[in-house]
PDB file of N, CA and C in Angstrom:
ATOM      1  N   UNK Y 110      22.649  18.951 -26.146  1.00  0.00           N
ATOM      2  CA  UNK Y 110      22.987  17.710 -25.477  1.00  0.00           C
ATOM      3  C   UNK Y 110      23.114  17.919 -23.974  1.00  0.00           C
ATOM      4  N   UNK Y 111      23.515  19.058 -23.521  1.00  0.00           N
ATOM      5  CA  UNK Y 111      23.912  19.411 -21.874  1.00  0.00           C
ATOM      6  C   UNK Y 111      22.543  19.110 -21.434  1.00  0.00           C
ATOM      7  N   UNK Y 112      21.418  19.432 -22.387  1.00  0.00           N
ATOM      8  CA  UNK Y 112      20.043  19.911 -21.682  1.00  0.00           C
ATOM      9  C   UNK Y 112      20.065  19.067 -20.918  1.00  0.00           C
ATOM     10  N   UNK Y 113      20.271  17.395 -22.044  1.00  0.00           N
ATOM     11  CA  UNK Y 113      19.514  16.034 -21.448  1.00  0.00           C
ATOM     12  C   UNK Y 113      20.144  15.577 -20.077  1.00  0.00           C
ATOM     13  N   UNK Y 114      21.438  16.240 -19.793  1.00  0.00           N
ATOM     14  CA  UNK Y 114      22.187  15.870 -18.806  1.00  0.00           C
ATOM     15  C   UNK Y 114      21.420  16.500 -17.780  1.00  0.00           C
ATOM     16  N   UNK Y 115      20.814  17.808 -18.129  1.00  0.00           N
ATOM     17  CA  UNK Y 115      20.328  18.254 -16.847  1.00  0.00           C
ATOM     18  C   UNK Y 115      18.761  17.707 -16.507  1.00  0.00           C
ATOM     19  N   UNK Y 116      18.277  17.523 -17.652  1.00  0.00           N
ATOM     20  CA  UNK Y 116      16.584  16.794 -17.018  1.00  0.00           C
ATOM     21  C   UNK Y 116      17.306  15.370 -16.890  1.00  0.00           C
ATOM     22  N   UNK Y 117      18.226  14.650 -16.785  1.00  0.00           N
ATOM     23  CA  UNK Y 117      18.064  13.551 -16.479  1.00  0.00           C
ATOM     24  C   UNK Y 117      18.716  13.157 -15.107  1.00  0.00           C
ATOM     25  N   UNK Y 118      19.581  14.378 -14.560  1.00  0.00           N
ATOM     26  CA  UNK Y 118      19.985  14.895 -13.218  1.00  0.00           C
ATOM     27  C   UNK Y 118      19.019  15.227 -12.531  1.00  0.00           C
ATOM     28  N   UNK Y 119      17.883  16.005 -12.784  1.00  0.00           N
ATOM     29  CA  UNK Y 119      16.620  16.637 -12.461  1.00  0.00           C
ATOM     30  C   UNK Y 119      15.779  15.304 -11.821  1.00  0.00           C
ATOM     31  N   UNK Y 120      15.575  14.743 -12.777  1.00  0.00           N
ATOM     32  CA  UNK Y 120      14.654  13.501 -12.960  1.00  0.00           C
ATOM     33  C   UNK Y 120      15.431  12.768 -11.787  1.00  0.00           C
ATOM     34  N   UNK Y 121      16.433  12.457 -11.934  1.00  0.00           N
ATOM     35  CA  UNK Y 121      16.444  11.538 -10.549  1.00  0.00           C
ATOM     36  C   UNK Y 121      16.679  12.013  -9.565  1.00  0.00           C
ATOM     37  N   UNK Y 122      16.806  13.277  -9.078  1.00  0.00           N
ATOM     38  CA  UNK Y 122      16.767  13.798  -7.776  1.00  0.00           C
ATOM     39  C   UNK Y 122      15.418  14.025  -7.613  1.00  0.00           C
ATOM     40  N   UNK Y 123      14.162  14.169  -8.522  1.00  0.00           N
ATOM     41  CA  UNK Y 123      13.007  14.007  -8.265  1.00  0.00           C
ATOM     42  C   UNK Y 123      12.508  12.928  -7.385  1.00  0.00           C
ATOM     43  N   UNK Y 124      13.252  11.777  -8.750  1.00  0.00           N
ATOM     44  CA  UNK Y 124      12.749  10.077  -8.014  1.00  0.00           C
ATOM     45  C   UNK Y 124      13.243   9.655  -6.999  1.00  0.00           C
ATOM     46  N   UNK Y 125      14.446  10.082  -6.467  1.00  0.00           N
ATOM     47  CA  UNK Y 125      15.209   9.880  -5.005  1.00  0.00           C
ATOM     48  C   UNK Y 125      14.091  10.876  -4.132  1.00  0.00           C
ATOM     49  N   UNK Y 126      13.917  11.828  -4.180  1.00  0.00           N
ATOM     50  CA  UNK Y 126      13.042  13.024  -3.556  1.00  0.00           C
ATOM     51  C   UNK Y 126      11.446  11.985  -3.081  1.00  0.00           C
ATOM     52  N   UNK Y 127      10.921  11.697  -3.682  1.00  0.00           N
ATOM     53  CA  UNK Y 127       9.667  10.378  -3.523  1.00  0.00           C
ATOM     54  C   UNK Y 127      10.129   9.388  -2.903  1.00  0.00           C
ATOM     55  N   UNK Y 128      11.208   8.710  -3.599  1.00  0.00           N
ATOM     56  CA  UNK Y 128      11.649   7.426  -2.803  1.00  0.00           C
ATOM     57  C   UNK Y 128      11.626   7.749  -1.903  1.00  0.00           C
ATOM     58  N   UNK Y 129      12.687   8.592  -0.881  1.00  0.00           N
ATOM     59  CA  UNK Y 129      12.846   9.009   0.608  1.00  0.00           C
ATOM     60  C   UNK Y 129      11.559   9.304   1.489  1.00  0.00           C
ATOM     61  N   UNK Y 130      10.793  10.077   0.465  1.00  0.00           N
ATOM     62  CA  UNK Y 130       9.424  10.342   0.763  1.00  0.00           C
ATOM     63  C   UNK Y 130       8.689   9.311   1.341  1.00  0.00           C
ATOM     64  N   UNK Y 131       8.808   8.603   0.209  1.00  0.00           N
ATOM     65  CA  UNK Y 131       7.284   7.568   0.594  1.00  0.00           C
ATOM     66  C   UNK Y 131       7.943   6.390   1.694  1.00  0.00           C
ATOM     67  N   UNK Y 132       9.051   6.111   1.693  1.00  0.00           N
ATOM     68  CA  UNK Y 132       9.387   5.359   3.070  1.00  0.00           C
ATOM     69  C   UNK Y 132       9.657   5.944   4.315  1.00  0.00           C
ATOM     70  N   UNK Y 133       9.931   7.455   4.349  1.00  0.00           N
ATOM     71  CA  UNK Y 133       9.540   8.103   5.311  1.00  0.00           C
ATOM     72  C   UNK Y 133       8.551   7.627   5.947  1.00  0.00           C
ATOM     73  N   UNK Y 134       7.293   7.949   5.148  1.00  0.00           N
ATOM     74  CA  UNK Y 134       6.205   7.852   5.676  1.00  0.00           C
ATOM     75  C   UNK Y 134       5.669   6.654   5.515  1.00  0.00           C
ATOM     76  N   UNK Y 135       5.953   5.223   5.001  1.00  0.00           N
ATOM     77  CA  UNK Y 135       5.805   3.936   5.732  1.00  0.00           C
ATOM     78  C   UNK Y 135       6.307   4.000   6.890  1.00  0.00           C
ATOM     79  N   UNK Y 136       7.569   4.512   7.643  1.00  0.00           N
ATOM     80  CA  UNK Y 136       8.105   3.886   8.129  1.00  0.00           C
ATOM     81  C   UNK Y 136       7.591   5.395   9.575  1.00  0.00           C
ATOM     82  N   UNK Y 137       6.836   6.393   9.211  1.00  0.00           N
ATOM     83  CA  UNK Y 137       6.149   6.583  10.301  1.00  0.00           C
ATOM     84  C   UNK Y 137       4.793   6.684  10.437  1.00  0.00           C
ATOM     85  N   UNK Y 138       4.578   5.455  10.010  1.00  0.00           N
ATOM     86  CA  UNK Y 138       3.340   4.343   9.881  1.00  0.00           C
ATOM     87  C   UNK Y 138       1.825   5.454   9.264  1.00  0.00           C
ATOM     88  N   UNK Y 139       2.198   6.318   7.977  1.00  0.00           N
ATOM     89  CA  UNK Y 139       1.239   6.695   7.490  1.00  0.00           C
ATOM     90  C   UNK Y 139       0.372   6.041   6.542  1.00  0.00           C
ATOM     91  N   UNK Y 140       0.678   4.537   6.293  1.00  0.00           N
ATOM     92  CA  UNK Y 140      -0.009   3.637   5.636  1.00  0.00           C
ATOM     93  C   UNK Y 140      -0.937   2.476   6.134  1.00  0.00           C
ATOM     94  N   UNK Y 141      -0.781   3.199   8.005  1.00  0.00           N
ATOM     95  CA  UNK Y 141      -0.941   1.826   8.882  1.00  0.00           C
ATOM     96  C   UNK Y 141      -3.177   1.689   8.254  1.00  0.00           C
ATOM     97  N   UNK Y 142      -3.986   0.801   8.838  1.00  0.00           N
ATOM     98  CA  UNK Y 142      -5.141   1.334   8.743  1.00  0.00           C
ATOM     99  C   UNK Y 142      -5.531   0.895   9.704  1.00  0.00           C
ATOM    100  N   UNK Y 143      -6.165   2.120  10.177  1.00  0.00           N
ATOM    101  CA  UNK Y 143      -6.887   2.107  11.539  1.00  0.00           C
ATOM    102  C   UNK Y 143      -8.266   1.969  11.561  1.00  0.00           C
ATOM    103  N   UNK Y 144      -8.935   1.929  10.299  1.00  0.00           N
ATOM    104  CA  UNK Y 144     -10.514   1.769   9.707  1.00  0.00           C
ATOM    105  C   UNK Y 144     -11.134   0.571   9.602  1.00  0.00           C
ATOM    106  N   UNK Y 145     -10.414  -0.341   8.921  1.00  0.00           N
ATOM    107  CA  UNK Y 145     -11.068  -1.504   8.979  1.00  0.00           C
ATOM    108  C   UNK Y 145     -10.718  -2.301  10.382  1.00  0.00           C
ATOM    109  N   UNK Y 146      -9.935  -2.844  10.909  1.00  0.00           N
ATOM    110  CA  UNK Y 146     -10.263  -3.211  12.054  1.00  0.00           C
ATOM    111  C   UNK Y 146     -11.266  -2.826  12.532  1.00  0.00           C
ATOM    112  N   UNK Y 147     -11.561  -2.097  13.212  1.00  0.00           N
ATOM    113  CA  UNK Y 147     -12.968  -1.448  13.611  1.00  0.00           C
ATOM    114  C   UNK Y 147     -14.726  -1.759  12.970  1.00  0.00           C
ATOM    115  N   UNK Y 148     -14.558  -2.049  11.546  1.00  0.00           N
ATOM    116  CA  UNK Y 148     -15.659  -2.864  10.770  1.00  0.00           C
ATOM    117  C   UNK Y 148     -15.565  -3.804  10.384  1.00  0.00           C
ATOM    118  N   UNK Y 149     -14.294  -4.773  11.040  1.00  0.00           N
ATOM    119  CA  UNK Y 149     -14.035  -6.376  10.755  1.00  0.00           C
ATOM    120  C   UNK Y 149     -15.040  -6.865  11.140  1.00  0.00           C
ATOM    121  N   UNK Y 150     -15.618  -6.643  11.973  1.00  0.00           N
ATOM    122  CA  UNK Y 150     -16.721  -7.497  13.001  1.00  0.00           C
ATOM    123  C   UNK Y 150     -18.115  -7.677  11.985  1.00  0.00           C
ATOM    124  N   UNK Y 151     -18.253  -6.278  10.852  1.00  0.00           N
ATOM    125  CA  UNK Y 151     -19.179  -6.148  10.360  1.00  0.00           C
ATOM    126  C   UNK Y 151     -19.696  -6.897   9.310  1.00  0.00           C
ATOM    127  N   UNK Y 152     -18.404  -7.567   8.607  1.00  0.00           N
ATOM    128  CA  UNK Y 152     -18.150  -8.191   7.341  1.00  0.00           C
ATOM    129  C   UNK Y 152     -18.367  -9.141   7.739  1.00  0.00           C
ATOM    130  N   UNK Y 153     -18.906 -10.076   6.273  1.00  0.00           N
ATOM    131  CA  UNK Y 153     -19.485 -11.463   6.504  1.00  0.00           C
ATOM    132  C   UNK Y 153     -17.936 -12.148   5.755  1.00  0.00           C
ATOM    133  N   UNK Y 154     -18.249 -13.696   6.786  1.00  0.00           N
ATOM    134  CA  UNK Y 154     -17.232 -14.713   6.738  1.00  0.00           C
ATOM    135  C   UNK Y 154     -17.585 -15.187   5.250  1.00  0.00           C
ATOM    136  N   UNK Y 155     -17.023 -15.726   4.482  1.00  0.00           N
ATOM    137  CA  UNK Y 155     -17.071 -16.832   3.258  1.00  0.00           C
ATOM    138  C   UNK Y 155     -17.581 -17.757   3.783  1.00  0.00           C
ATOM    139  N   UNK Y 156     -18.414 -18.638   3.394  1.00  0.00           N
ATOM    140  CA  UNK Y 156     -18.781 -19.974   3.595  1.00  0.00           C
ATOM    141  C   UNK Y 156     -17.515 -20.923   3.043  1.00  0.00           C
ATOM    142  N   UNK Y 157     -17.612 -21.744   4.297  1.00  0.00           N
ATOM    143  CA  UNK Y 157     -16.898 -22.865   3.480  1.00  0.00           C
ATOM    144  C   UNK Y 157     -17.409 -24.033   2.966  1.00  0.00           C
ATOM    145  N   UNK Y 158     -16.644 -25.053   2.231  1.00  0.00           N
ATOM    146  CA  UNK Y 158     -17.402 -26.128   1.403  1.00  0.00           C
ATOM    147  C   UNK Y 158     -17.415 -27.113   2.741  1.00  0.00           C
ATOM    148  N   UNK Y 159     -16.988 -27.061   3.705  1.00  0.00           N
ATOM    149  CA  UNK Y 159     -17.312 -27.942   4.930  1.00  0.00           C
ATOM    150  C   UNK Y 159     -18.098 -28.044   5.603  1.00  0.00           C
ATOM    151  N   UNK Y 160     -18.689 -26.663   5.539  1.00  0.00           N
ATOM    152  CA  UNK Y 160     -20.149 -26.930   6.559  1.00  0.00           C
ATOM    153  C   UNK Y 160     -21.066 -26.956   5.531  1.00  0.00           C
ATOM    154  N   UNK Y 161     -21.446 -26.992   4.271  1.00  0.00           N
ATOM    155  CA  UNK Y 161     -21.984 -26.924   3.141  1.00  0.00           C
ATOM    156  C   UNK Y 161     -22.548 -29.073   3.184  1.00  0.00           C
ATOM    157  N   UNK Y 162     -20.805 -29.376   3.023  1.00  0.00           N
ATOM    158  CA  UNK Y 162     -21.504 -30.739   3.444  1.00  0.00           C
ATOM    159  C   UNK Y 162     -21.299 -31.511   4.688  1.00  0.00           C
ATOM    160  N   UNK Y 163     -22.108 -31.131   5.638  1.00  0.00           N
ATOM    161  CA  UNK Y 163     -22.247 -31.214   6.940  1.00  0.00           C
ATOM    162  C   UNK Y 163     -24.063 -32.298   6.560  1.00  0.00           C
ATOM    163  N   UNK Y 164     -24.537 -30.986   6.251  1.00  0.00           N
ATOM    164  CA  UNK Y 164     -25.498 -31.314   5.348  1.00  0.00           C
ATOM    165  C   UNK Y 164     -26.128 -32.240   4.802  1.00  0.00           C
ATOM    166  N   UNK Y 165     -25.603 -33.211   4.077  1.00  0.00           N
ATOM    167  CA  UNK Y 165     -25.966 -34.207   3.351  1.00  0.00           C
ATOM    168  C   UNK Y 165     -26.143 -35.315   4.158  1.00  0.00           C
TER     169      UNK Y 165
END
């Protein structure tokens, strides 16, 4: 029975260990993207149904 006490002590100092982690690094902007901006220009717009009936 002690075991479960200890993988389940384990286990959440793991998941605290990530948590801290991964907002660390949101928060020193390792999620920012610096890629697409740069090929926004490249991508095509959606048509809209407004200039569709412009048309008629």
């Amino acid at each position: 029975m002690s075991a479960f006490y200890v993988m389940i002590i384990t286990s959440l100092f793991i998941a605290v260990a990530f948590l801290s982690a991964f907002i660390w690094s949101v928060r020193k902007g390792h999620y920012d993207d610096d890629y697409t901006p740069s090929i926004r220009i490249l991508l095509d717009e959606p048509v809209s149904e407004k200039s569709t009936r412009k048309d008629k």
